[in-house]
PDB file of C-alpha atoms in Angstrom:
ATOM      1  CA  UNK Q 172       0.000   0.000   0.000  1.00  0.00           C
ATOM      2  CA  UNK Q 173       2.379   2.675  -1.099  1.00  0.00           C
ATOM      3  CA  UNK Q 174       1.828   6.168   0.327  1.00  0.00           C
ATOM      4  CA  UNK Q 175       2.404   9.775  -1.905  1.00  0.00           C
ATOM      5  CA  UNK Q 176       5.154   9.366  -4.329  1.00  0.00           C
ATOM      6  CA  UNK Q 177       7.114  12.159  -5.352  1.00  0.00           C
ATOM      7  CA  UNK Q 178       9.805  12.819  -7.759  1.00  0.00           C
ATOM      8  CA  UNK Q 179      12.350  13.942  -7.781  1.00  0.00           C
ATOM      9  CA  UNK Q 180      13.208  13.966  -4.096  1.00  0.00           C
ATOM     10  CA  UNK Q 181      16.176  16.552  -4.612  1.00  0.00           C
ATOM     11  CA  UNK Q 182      16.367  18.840  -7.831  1.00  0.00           C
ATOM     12  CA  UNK Q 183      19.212  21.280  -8.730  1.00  0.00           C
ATOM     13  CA  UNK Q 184      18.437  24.137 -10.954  1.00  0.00           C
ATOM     14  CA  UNK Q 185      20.153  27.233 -12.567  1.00  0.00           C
ATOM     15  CA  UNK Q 186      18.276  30.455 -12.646  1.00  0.00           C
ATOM     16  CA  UNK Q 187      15.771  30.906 -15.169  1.00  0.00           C
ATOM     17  CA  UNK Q 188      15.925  27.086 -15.889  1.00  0.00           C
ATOM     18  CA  UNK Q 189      12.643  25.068 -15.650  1.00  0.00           C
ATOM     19  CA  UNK Q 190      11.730  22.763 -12.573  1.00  0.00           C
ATOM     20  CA  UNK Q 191       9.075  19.955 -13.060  1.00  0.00           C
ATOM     21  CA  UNK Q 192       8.127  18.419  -9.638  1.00  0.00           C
ATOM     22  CA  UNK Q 193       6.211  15.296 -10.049  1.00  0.00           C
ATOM     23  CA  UNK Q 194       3.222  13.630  -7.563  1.00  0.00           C
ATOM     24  CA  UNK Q 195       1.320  10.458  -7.611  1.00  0.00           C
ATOM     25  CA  UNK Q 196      -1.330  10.384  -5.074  1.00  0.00           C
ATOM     26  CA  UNK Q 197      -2.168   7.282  -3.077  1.00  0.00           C
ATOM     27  CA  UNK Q 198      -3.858   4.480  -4.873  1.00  0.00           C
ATOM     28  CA  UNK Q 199      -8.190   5.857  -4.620  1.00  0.00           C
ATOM     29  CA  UNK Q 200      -7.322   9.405  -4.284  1.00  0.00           C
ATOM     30  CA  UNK Q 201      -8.703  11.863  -6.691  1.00  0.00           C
ATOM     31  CA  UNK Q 202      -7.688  14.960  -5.024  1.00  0.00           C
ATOM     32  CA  UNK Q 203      -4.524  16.375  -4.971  1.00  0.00           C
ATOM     33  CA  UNK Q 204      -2.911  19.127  -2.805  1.00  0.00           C
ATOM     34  CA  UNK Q 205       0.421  21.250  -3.394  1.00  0.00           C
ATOM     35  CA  UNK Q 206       2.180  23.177  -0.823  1.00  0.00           C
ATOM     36  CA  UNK Q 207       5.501  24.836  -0.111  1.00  0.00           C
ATOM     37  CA  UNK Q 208       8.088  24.961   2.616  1.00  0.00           C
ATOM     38  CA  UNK Q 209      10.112  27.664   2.559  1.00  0.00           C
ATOM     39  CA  UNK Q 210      12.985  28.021   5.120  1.00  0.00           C
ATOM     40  CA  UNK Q 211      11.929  28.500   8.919  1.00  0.00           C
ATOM     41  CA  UNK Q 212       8.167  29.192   7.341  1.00  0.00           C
ATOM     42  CA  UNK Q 213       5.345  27.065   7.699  1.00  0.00           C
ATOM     43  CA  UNK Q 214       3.556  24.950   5.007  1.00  0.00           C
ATOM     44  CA  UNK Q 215       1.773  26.935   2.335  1.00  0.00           C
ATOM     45  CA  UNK Q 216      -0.919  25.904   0.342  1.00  0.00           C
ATOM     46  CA  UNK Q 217      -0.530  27.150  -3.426  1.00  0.00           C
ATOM     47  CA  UNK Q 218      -2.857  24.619  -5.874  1.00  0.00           C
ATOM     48  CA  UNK Q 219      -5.723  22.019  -5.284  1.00  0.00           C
ATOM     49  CA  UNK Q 220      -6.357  19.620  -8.063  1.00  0.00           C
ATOM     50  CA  UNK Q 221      -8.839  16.817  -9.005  1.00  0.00           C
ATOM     51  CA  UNK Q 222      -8.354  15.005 -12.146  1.00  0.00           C
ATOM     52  CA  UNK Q 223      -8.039  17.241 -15.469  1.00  0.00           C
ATOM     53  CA  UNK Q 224      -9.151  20.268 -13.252  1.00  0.00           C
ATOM     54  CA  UNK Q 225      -7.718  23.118 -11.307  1.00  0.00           C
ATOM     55  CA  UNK Q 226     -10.178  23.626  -8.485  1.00  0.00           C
ATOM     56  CA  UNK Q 227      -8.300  26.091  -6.127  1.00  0.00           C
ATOM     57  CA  UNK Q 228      -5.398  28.025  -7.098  1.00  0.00           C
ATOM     58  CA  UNK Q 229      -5.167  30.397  -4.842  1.00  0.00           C
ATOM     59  CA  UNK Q 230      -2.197  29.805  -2.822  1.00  0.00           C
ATOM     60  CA  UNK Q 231      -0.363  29.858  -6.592  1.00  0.00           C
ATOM     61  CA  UNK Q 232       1.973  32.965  -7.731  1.00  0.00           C
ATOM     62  CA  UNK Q 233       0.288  34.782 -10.523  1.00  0.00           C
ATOM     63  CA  UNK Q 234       3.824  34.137 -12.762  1.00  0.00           C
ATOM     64  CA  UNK Q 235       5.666  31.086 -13.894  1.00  0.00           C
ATOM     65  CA  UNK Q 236       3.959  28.444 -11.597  1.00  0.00           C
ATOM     66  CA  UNK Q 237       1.520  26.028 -13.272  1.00  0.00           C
ATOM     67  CA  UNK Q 238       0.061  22.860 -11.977  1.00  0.00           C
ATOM     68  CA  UNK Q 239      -1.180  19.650 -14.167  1.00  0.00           C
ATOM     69  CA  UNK Q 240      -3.240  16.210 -12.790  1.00  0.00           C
ATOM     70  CA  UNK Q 241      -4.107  14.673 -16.297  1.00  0.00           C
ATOM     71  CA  UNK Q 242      -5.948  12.003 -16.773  1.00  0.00           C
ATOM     72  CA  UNK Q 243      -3.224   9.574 -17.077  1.00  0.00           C
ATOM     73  CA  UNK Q 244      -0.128   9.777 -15.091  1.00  0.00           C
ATOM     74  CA  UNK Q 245       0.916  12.020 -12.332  1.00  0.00           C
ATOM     75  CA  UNK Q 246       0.402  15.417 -11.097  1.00  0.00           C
ATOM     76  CA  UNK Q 247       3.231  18.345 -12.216  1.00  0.00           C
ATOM     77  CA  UNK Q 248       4.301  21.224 -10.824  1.00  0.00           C
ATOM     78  CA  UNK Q 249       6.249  23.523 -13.303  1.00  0.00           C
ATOM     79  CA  UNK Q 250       8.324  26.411 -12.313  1.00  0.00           C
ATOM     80  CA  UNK Q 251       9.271  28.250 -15.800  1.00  0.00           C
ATOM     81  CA  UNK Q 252      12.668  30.851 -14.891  1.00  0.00           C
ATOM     82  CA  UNK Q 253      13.305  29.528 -11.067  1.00  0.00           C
ATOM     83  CA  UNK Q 254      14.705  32.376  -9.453  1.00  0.00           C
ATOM     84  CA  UNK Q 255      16.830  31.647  -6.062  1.00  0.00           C
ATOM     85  CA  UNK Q 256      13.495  32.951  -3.784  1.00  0.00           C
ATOM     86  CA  UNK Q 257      11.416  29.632  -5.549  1.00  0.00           C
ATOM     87  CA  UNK Q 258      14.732  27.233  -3.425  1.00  0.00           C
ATOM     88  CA  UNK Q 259      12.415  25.279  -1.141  1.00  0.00           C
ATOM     89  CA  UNK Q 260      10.884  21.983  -0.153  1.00  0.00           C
ATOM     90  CA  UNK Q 261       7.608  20.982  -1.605  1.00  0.00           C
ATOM     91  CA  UNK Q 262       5.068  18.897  -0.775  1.00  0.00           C
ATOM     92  CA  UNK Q 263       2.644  17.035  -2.684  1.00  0.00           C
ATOM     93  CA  UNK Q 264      -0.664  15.280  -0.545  1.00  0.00           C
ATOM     94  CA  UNK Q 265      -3.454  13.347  -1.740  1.00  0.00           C
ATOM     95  CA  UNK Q 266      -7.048  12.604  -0.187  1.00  0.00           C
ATOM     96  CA  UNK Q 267     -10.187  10.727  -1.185  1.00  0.00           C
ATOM     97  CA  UNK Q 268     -13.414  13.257  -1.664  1.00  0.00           C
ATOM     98  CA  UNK Q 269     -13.793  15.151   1.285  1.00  0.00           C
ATOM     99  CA  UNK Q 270     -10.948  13.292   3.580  1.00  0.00           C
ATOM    100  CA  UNK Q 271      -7.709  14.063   5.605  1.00  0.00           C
ATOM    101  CA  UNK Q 272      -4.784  14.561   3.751  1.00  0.00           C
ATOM    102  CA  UNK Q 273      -1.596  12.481   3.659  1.00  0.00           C
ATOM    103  CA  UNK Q 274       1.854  14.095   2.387  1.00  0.00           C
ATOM    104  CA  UNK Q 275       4.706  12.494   0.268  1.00  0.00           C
ATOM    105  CA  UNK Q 276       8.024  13.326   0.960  1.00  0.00           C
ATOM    106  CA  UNK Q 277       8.776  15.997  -0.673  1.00  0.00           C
ATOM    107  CA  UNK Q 278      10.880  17.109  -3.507  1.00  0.00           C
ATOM    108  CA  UNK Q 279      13.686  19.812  -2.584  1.00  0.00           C
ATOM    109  CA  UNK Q 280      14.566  22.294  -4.586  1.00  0.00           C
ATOM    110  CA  UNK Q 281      17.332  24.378  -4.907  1.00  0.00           C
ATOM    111  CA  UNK Q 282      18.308  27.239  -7.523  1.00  0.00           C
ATOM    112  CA  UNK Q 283      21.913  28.415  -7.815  1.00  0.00           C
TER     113      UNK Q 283
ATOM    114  CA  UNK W 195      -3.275  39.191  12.805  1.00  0.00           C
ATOM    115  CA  UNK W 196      -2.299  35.553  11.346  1.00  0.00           C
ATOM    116  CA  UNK W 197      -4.945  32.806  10.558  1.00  0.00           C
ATOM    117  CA  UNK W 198      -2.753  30.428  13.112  1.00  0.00           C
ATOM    118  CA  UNK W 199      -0.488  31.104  15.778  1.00  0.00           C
ATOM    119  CA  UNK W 200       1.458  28.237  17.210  1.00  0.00           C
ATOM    120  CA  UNK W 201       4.596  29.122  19.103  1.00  0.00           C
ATOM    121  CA  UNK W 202       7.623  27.579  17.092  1.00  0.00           C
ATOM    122  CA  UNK W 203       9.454  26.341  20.480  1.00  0.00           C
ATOM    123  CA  UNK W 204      11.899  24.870  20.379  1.00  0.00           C
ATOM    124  CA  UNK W 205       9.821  22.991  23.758  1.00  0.00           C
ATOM    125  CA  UNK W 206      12.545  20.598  25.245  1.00  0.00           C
ATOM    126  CA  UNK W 207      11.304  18.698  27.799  1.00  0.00           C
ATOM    127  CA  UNK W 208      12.360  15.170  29.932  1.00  0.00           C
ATOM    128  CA  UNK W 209      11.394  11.684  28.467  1.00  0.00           C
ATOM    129  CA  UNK W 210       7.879  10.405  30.347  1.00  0.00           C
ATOM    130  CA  UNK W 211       7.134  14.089  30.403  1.00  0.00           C
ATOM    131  CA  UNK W 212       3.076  14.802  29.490  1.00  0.00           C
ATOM    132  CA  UNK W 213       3.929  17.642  26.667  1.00  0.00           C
ATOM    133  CA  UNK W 214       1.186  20.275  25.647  1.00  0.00           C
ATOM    134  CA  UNK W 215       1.114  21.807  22.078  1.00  0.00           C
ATOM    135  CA  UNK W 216      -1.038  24.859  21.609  1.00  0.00           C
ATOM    136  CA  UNK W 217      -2.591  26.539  18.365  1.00  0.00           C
ATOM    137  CA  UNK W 218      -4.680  29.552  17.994  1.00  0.00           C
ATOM    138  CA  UNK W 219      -6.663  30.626  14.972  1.00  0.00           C
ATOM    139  CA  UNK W 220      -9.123  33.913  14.076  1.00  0.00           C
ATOM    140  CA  UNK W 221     -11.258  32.401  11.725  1.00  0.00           C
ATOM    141  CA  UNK W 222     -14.504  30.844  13.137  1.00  0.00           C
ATOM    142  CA  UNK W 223     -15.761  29.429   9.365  1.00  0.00           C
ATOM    143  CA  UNK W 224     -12.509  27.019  10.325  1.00  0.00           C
ATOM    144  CA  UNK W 225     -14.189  23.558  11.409  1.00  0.00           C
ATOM    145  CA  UNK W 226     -11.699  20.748  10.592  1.00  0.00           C
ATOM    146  CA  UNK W 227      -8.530  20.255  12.998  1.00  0.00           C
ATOM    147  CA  UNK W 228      -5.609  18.062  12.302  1.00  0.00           C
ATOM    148  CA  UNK W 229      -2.339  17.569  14.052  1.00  0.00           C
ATOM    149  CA  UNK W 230       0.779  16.452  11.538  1.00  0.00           C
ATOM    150  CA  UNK W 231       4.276  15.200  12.863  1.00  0.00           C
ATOM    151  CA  UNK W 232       7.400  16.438  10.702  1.00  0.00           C
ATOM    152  CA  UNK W 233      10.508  14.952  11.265  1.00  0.00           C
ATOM    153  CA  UNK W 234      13.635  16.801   9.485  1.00  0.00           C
ATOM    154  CA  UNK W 235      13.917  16.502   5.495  1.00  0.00           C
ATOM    155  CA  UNK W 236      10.510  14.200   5.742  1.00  0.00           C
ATOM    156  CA  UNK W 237       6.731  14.683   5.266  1.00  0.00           C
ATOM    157  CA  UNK W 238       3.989  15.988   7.737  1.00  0.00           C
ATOM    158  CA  UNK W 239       2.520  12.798   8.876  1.00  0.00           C
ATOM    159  CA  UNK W 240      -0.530  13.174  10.285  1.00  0.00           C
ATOM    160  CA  UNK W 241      -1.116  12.612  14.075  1.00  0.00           C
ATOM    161  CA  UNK W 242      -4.799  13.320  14.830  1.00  0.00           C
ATOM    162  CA  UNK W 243      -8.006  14.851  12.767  1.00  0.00           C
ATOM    163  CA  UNK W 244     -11.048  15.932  14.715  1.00  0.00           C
ATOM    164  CA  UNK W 245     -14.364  18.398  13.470  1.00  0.00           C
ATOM    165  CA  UNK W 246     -15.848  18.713  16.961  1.00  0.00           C
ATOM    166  CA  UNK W 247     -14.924  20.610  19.995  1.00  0.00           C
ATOM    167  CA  UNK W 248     -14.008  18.101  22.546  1.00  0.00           C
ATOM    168  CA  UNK W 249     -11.826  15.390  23.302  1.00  0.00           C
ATOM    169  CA  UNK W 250     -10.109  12.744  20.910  1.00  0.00           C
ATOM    170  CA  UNK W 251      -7.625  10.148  22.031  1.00  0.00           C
ATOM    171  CA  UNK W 252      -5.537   8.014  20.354  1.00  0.00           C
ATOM    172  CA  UNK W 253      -2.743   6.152  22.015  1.00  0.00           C
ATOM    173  CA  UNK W 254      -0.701   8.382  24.159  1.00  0.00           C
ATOM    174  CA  UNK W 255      -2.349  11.729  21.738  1.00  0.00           C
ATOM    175  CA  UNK W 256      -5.102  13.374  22.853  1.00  0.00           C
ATOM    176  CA  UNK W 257      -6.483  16.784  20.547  1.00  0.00           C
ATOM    177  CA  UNK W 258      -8.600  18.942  22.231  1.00  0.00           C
ATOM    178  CA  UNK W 259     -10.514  21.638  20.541  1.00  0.00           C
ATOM    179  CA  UNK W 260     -11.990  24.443  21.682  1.00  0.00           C
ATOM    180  CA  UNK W 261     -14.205  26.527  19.266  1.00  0.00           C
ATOM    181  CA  UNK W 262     -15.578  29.123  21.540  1.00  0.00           C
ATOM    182  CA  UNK W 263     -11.808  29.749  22.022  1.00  0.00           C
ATOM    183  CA  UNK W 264     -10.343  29.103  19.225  1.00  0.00           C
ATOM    184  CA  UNK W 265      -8.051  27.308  20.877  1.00  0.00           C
ATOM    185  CA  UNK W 266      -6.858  23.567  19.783  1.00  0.00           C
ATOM    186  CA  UNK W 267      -4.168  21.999  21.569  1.00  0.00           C
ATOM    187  CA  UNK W 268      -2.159  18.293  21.613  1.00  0.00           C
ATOM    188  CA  UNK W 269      -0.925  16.286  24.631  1.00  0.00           C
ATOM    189  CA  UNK W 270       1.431  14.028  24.581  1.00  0.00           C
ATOM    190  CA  UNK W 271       1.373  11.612  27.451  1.00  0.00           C
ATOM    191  CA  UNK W 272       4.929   9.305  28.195  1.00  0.00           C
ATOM    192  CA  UNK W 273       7.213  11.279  25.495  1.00  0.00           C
ATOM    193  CA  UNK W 274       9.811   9.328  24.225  1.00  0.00           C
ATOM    194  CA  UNK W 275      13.020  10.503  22.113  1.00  0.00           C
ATOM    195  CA  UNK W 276      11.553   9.258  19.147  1.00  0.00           C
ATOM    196  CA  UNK W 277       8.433  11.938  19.568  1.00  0.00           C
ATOM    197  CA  UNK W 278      11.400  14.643  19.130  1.00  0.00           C
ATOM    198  CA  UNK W 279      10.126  16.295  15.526  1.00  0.00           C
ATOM    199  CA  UNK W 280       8.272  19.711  14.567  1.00  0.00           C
ATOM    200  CA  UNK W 281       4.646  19.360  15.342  1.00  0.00           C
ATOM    201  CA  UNK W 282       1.965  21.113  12.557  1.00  0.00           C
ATOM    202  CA  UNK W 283      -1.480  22.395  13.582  1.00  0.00           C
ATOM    203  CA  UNK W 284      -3.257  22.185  10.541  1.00  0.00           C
ATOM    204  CA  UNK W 285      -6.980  23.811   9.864  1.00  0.00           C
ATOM    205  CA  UNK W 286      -9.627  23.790   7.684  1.00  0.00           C
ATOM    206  CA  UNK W 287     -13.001  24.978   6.458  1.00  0.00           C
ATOM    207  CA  UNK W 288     -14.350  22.118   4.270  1.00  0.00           C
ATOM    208  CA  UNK W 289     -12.394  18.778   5.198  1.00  0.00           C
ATOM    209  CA  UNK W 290     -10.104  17.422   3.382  1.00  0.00           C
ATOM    210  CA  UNK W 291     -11.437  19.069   0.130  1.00  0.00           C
ATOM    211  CA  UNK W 292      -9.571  22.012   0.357  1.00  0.00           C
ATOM    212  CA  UNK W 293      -6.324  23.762   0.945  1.00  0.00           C
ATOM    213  CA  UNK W 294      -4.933  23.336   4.619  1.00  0.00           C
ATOM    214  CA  UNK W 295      -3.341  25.897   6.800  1.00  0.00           C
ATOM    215  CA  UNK W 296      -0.870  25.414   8.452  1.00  0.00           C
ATOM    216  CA  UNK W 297       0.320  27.237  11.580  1.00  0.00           C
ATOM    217  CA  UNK W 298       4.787  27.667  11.682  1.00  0.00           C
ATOM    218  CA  UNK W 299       5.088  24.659  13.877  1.00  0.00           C
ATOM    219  CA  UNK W 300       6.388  23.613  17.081  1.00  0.00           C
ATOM    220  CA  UNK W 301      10.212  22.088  17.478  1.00  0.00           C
ATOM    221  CA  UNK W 302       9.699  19.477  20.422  1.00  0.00           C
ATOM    222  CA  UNK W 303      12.854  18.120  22.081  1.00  0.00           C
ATOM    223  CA  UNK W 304      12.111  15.153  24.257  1.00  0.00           C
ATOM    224  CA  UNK W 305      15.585  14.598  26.233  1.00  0.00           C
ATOM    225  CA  UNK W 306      16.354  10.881  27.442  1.00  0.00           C
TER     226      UNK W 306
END
């Protein structure tokens, strides 16, 4: 019964380079959750997702930040021209409808 | 004034210890109340979820929730080493259907 799955779990980038952070929710979720960790700050939320739909993408910068969940595959988060202030850890989490939460471990990134 | 408050610690305290964790939040449409444990470079794992004022126990965690307060806390009876991580109040409005905050987090230090 694997958990969240997330890909990479450490990613190097160069500024203005792109960085694709990949999810796949828990096996019966439909929903999936994005959030970001930056340095001594709490969790943020930034996108919620159900299959081939944004629902809630409020927590998302208005520039360079898109989110996927197709129909097939796993969800993406794209960064287009990292900057150094996009370096932190983030988190994927999947739920079934209208359930807690559960978290994958992460993908760290850092822009030089 | 922030949605959550939770004092970031760290909280060090003596193994077999009873340890309290406190959160406070201004929003009263807030209704769902979970508890994550984050240990370093890992994902929030969630602890305890609860969407009534009261009690809940589970093994040596009990949440408490207080919504005339605003006021949630988690006690942790017999702490152990291994309960040394940064604890997450988490809150929502509609489950697990949408976006989560998060308050900073509270480094616990359980010493043996």
């Amino acid at each position: 019964n694997a958990g969240v799955m997330q890909n990479p779990r450490h990613l190097v980038r160069r500024r203005g380079q792109e960085a694709r952070l990949r999810c796949s929710p828990m096996k019966g979720h439909s929903h999936v959750y994005w959030y970001r960790q930056l340095p001594e700050e709490g969790l943020k939320f930034m996108v919620y997702l159900q299959k081939e739909n944004i629902i809630d993408e409020s927590g998302m910068p208005k520039e360079r930040f898109s989110a996927e969940f197709p129909k097939e595959g796993p969800s993406i988060l794209r960064i287009q021209q990292v900057v150094r202030g996009d370096s932190a850890a983030y988190f994927c989490a999947s739920s079934a409808s209208a359930e807690t939460q559960y978290f994958g471990p992460g993908t760290r990134l850092l822009v030089l | 004034q922030k949605e959550v408050e939770q004092d970031p610690g760290p909280l060090s305290v003596p193994e077999g210890a009873i340890v309290s964790l406190n959160c406070t939040y201004s929003n009263s449409a807030f209704q769902y109340f979970m508890w994550y444990r984050q240990y370093s470079r890992k994902g929030p794992e969630l602890l305890m979820y609860t969407y009534s004022s009261g009690n809940k126990e589970d093994g040596r965690f009990t949440a408490q929730v207080d919504k005339s307060s605003k006021y949630i806390s988690l006690f942790i009876r017999d702490s152990q080493p291994s309960d040394s991580a940064t604890y997450l109040c988490a809150i929502a409005s509609g489950g697990g259907a949408d976006g989560l905050t998060f308050g900073k987090g509270t480094h616990l230090i359980i010493q043996p």
